């Protein structure tokens, strides 16, 4: 029997590094643009590239439900559309119903993890910050989220 183990840091918001705090702040800001009239669950995401640029996204729902898109893919597709030779270094995610984000971290859904897996540079594992107001889980590499991602 083979085993896969996943390592992660469990941090308090106060103990984050300034760049991690900044990226989460950008995700919180992006969350204010969420369009979630159906689920009322608002998600914000921020993606940092190796050249320092940050792309943000929020969930965008639609009356024809499957036509909507998660915050992570809004941000990831925007970043990947304008890579200019850079690569994705970090991604931060926040979510919650109502005005405040959840106390516990929220994690990317499988479809978003699959997209991140494909966009991750083979040489540089992405830092993944899943943030709640009480604690932040920091994972390294998209395979931490999706060890058996699809690949042809
Ligand atoms: N959602 C995200 O934006 N990211 C995820 O990883 C999972 C879920 C959105 C989709 C939908 O608009 C709302 O959260 C409730 O599922």
mmCIF file of C-alpha atoms and ligand atoms in Angstrom:
data_model
loop_
_atom_site.group_PDB
_atom_site.id
_atom_site.type_symbol
_atom_site.label_atom_id
_atom_site.label_comp_id
_atom_site.label_asym_id
_atom_site.label_seq_id
_atom_site.Cartn_x
_atom_site.Cartn_y
_atom_site.Cartn_z
ATOM 1 C CA UNK A 1 0.000 0.000 0.000
ATOM 2 C CA UNK A 2 1.416 3.401 -0.986
ATOM 3 C CA UNK A 3 0.826 6.508 1.104
ATOM 4 C CA UNK A 4 0.648 10.155 0.156
ATOM 5 C CA UNK A 5 1.249 12.671 2.913
ATOM 6 C CA UNK A 6 0.547 16.372 2.740
ATOM 7 C CA UNK A 7 2.404 18.942 4.819
ATOM 8 C CA UNK A 8 0.915 22.288 5.696
ATOM 9 C CA UNK A 9 1.447 25.149 8.114
ATOM 10 C CA UNK A 10 -1.359 26.217 10.357
ATOM 11 C CA UNK A 11 -0.837 29.903 11.097
ATOM 12 C CA UNK A 12 -2.620 32.692 12.899
ATOM 13 C CA UNK A 13 -3.357 35.785 10.799
ATOM 14 C CA UNK A 14 -1.048 37.781 13.118
ATOM 15 C CA UNK A 15 1.935 35.507 12.445
ATOM 16 C CA UNK A 16 1.865 35.822 8.651
ATOM 17 C CA UNK A 17 4.729 37.322 6.695
ATOM 18 C CA UNK A 18 4.038 40.786 5.213
ATOM 19 C CA UNK A 19 3.808 39.422 1.619
ATOM 20 C CA UNK A 20 1.339 36.715 2.708
ATOM 21 C CA UNK A 21 -0.710 39.284 4.662
ATOM 22 C CA UNK A 22 -0.742 41.568 1.661
ATOM 23 C CA UNK A 23 -1.973 38.811 -0.660
ATOM 24 C CA UNK A 24 -4.776 37.878 1.742
ATOM 25 C CA UNK A 25 -5.701 41.559 2.038
ATOM 26 C CA UNK A 26 -5.992 41.665 -1.753
ATOM 27 C CA UNK A 27 -8.203 38.566 -1.708
ATOM 28 C CA UNK A 28 -10.421 40.219 0.932
ATOM 29 C CA UNK A 29 -10.662 43.316 -1.232
ATOM 30 C CA UNK A 30 -11.532 41.199 -4.289
ATOM 31 C CA UNK A 31 -14.250 39.448 -2.297
ATOM 32 C CA UNK A 32 -16.165 42.738 -2.124
ATOM 33 C CA UNK A 33 -16.705 42.357 -5.897
ATOM 34 C CA UNK A 34 -18.249 38.882 -5.600
ATOM 35 C CA UNK A 35 -21.479 38.411 -7.500
ATOM 36 C CA UNK A 36 -23.219 35.725 -5.470
ATOM 37 C CA UNK A 37 -26.973 36.409 -5.503
ATOM 38 C CA UNK A 38 -27.780 32.674 -5.563
ATOM 39 C CA UNK A 39 -25.455 31.059 -2.990
ATOM 40 C CA UNK A 40 -24.780 34.233 -0.967
ATOM 41 C CA UNK A 41 -21.322 32.775 -0.361
ATOM 42 C CA UNK A 42 -18.732 35.341 -1.329
ATOM 43 C CA UNK A 43 -15.211 34.276 -2.270
ATOM 44 C CA UNK A 44 -12.144 36.371 -3.020
ATOM 45 C CA UNK A 45 -8.845 35.281 -4.511
ATOM 46 C CA UNK A 46 -5.494 36.901 -5.248
ATOM 47 C CA UNK A 47 -2.703 35.425 -7.379
ATOM 48 C CA UNK A 48 0.863 36.736 -7.253
ATOM 49 C CA UNK A 49 3.254 36.311 -10.155
ATOM 50 C CA UNK A 50 7.046 36.024 -10.009
ATOM 51 C CA UNK A 51 7.356 39.593 -11.329
ATOM 52 C CA UNK A 52 5.314 40.909 -8.401
ATOM 53 C CA UNK A 53 2.077 41.594 -10.201
ATOM 54 C CA UNK A 54 -1.111 40.519 -8.437
ATOM 55 C CA UNK A 55 -4.307 39.438 -10.185
ATOM 56 C CA UNK A 56 -7.556 39.186 -8.267
ATOM 57 C CA UNK A 57 -10.898 37.499 -8.725
ATOM 58 C CA UNK A 58 -14.191 36.886 -6.992
ATOM 59 C CA UNK A 59 -16.897 34.333 -7.617
ATOM 60 C CA UNK A 60 -19.257 35.328 -10.409
ATOM 61 C CA UNK A 61 -22.530 33.458 -10.397
ATOM 62 C CA UNK A 62 -25.211 33.258 -13.048
ATOM 63 C CA UNK A 63 -28.912 32.518 -13.208
ATOM 64 C CA UNK A 64 -27.939 29.583 -15.445
ATOM 65 C CA UNK A 65 -25.957 28.103 -12.552
ATOM 66 C CA UNK A 66 -23.129 26.221 -14.322
ATOM 67 C CA UNK A 67 -22.261 29.377 -16.255
ATOM 68 C CA UNK A 68 -20.823 30.969 -13.115
ATOM 69 C CA UNK A 69 -17.182 30.767 -12.119
ATOM 70 C CA UNK A 70 -15.241 30.395 -8.869
ATOM 71 C CA UNK A 71 -13.058 33.220 -7.590
ATOM 72 C CA UNK A 72 -9.871 31.187 -8.079
ATOM 73 C CA UNK A 73 -10.485 30.537 -11.754
ATOM 74 C CA UNK A 74 -11.443 34.164 -12.378
ATOM 75 C CA UNK A 75 -8.078 35.192 -10.880
ATOM 76 C CA UNK A 76 -6.043 32.327 -12.360
ATOM 77 C CA UNK A 77 -7.321 32.824 -15.902
ATOM 78 C CA UNK A 78 -6.708 36.585 -15.683
ATOM 79 C CA UNK A 79 -3.150 35.969 -14.450
ATOM 80 C CA UNK A 80 -2.409 33.265 -17.003
ATOM 81 C CA UNK A 81 -3.783 35.466 -19.773
ATOM 82 C CA UNK A 82 -1.095 38.058 -19.013
ATOM 83 C CA UNK A 83 1.863 35.967 -17.827
ATOM 84 C CA UNK A 84 4.527 37.775 -19.885
ATOM 85 C CA UNK A 85 7.047 35.028 -19.042
ATOM 86 C CA UNK A 86 6.362 35.151 -15.311
ATOM 87 C CA UNK A 87 4.980 32.276 -13.258
ATOM 88 C CA UNK A 88 2.522 31.956 -10.428
ATOM 89 C CA UNK A 89 4.202 32.056 -7.022
ATOM 90 C CA UNK A 90 1.311 32.409 -4.562
ATOM 91 C CA UNK A 91 -2.445 32.219 -4.361
ATOM 92 C CA UNK A 92 -4.658 33.369 -1.471
ATOM 93 C CA UNK A 93 -8.290 32.548 -0.906
ATOM 94 C CA UNK A 94 -10.972 33.809 1.490
ATOM 95 C CA UNK A 95 -14.673 33.106 1.650
ATOM 96 C CA UNK A 96 -17.785 33.378 3.724
ATOM 97 C CA UNK A 97 -21.488 34.069 3.730
ATOM 98 C CA UNK A 98 -22.513 37.581 4.650
ATOM 99 C CA UNK A 99 -20.210 40.465 5.396
ATOM 100 C CA UNK A 100 -17.407 38.646 7.202
ATOM 101 C CA UNK A 101 -15.240 35.797 6.007
ATOM 102 C CA UNK A 102 -15.491 32.416 7.728
ATOM 103 C CA UNK A 103 -13.392 31.811 10.832
ATOM 104 C CA UNK A 104 -12.018 28.629 9.293
ATOM 105 C CA UNK A 105 -10.127 28.485 5.996
ATOM 106 C CA UNK A 106 -11.889 27.767 2.728
ATOM 107 C CA UNK A 107 -10.213 25.536 0.149
ATOM 108 C CA UNK A 108 -10.290 25.547 -3.643
ATOM 109 C CA UNK A 109 -12.800 23.201 -5.224
ATOM 110 C CA UNK A 110 -11.515 20.317 -7.345
ATOM 111 C CA UNK A 111 -12.000 22.156 -10.638
ATOM 112 C CA UNK A 112 -9.966 25.133 -9.425
ATOM 113 C CA UNK A 113 -7.278 22.827 -8.033
ATOM 114 C CA UNK A 114 -7.081 21.139 -11.453
ATOM 115 C CA UNK A 115 -6.576 24.530 -13.151
ATOM 116 C CA UNK A 116 -3.929 25.526 -10.616
ATOM 117 C CA UNK A 117 -2.178 22.185 -11.164
ATOM 118 C CA UNK A 118 -1.850 22.877 -14.874
ATOM 119 C CA UNK A 119 -0.731 26.486 -14.400
ATOM 120 C CA UNK A 120 1.884 25.700 -11.759
ATOM 121 C CA UNK A 121 5.424 26.014 -13.011
ATOM 122 C CA UNK A 122 7.173 22.607 -12.809
ATOM 123 C CA UNK A 123 10.189 24.319 -11.207
ATOM 124 C CA UNK A 124 8.273 26.394 -8.661
ATOM 125 C CA UNK A 125 5.610 24.984 -6.387
ATOM 126 C CA UNK A 126 2.872 27.549 -5.681
ATOM 127 C CA UNK A 127 2.326 28.715 -2.109
ATOM 128 C CA UNK A 128 -1.346 28.291 -1.339
ATOM 129 C CA UNK A 129 -2.886 30.404 1.430
ATOM 130 C CA UNK A 130 -6.331 29.269 2.502
ATOM 131 C CA UNK A 131 -7.433 31.921 4.934
ATOM 132 C CA UNK A 132 -10.050 32.176 7.631
ATOM 133 C CA UNK A 133 -10.314 34.978 10.159
ATOM 134 C CA UNK A 134 -8.998 32.685 12.941
ATOM 135 C CA UNK A 135 -6.391 30.662 11.113
ATOM 136 C CA UNK A 136 -4.635 30.314 7.806
ATOM 137 C CA UNK A 137 -3.514 27.049 6.263
ATOM 138 C CA UNK A 138 -0.469 27.334 4.057
ATOM 139 C CA UNK A 139 0.160 24.507 1.607
ATOM 140 C CA UNK A 140 2.894 24.069 -0.959
ATOM 141 C CA UNK A 141 2.112 22.941 -4.485
ATOM 142 C CA UNK A 142 -1.139 22.188 -6.269
ATOM 143 C CA UNK A 143 -0.584 18.461 -5.718
ATOM 144 C CA UNK A 144 -1.177 19.140 -2.019
ATOM 145 C CA UNK A 145 -4.754 19.942 -2.998
ATOM 146 C CA UNK A 146 -5.107 17.419 -5.774
ATOM 147 C CA UNK A 147 -2.594 14.567 -5.613
ATOM 148 C CA UNK A 148 -4.248 12.741 -8.510
ATOM 149 C CA UNK A 149 -5.000 15.550 -10.933
ATOM 150 C CA UNK A 150 -6.000 14.829 -14.484
ATOM 151 C CA UNK A 151 -3.287 14.826 -17.120
ATOM 152 C CA UNK A 152 -3.281 13.325 -20.581
HETATM 153 N N1 LIG B 1 -16.740 28.994 -4.932
HETATM 154 C C1 LIG B 1 -15.560 29.610 -5.228
HETATM 155 O O1 LIG B 1 -15.536 30.773 -5.658
HETATM 156 N N2 LIG B 1 -14.429 28.908 -5.046
HETATM 157 C C2 LIG B 1 -14.359 27.612 -4.636
HETATM 158 O O2 LIG B 1 -13.298 27.021 -4.581
HETATM 159 C C3 LIG B 1 -15.589 26.900 -4.284
HETATM 160 C C4 LIG B 1 -16.851 27.653 -4.398
HETATM 161 C C5 LIG B 1 -17.994 29.725 -5.161
HETATM 162 C C6 LIG B 1 -18.869 29.130 -6.221
HETATM 163 C C7 LIG B 1 -20.217 29.661 -5.811
HETATM 164 O O3 LIG B 1 -20.383 30.948 -6.386
HETATM 165 C C8 LIG B 1 -20.133 29.788 -4.312
HETATM 166 O O4 LIG B 1 -18.759 29.745 -3.989
HETATM 167 C C9 LIG B 1 -20.865 28.712 -3.551
HETATM 168 O O5 LIG B 1 -20.484 27.455 -3.944
#
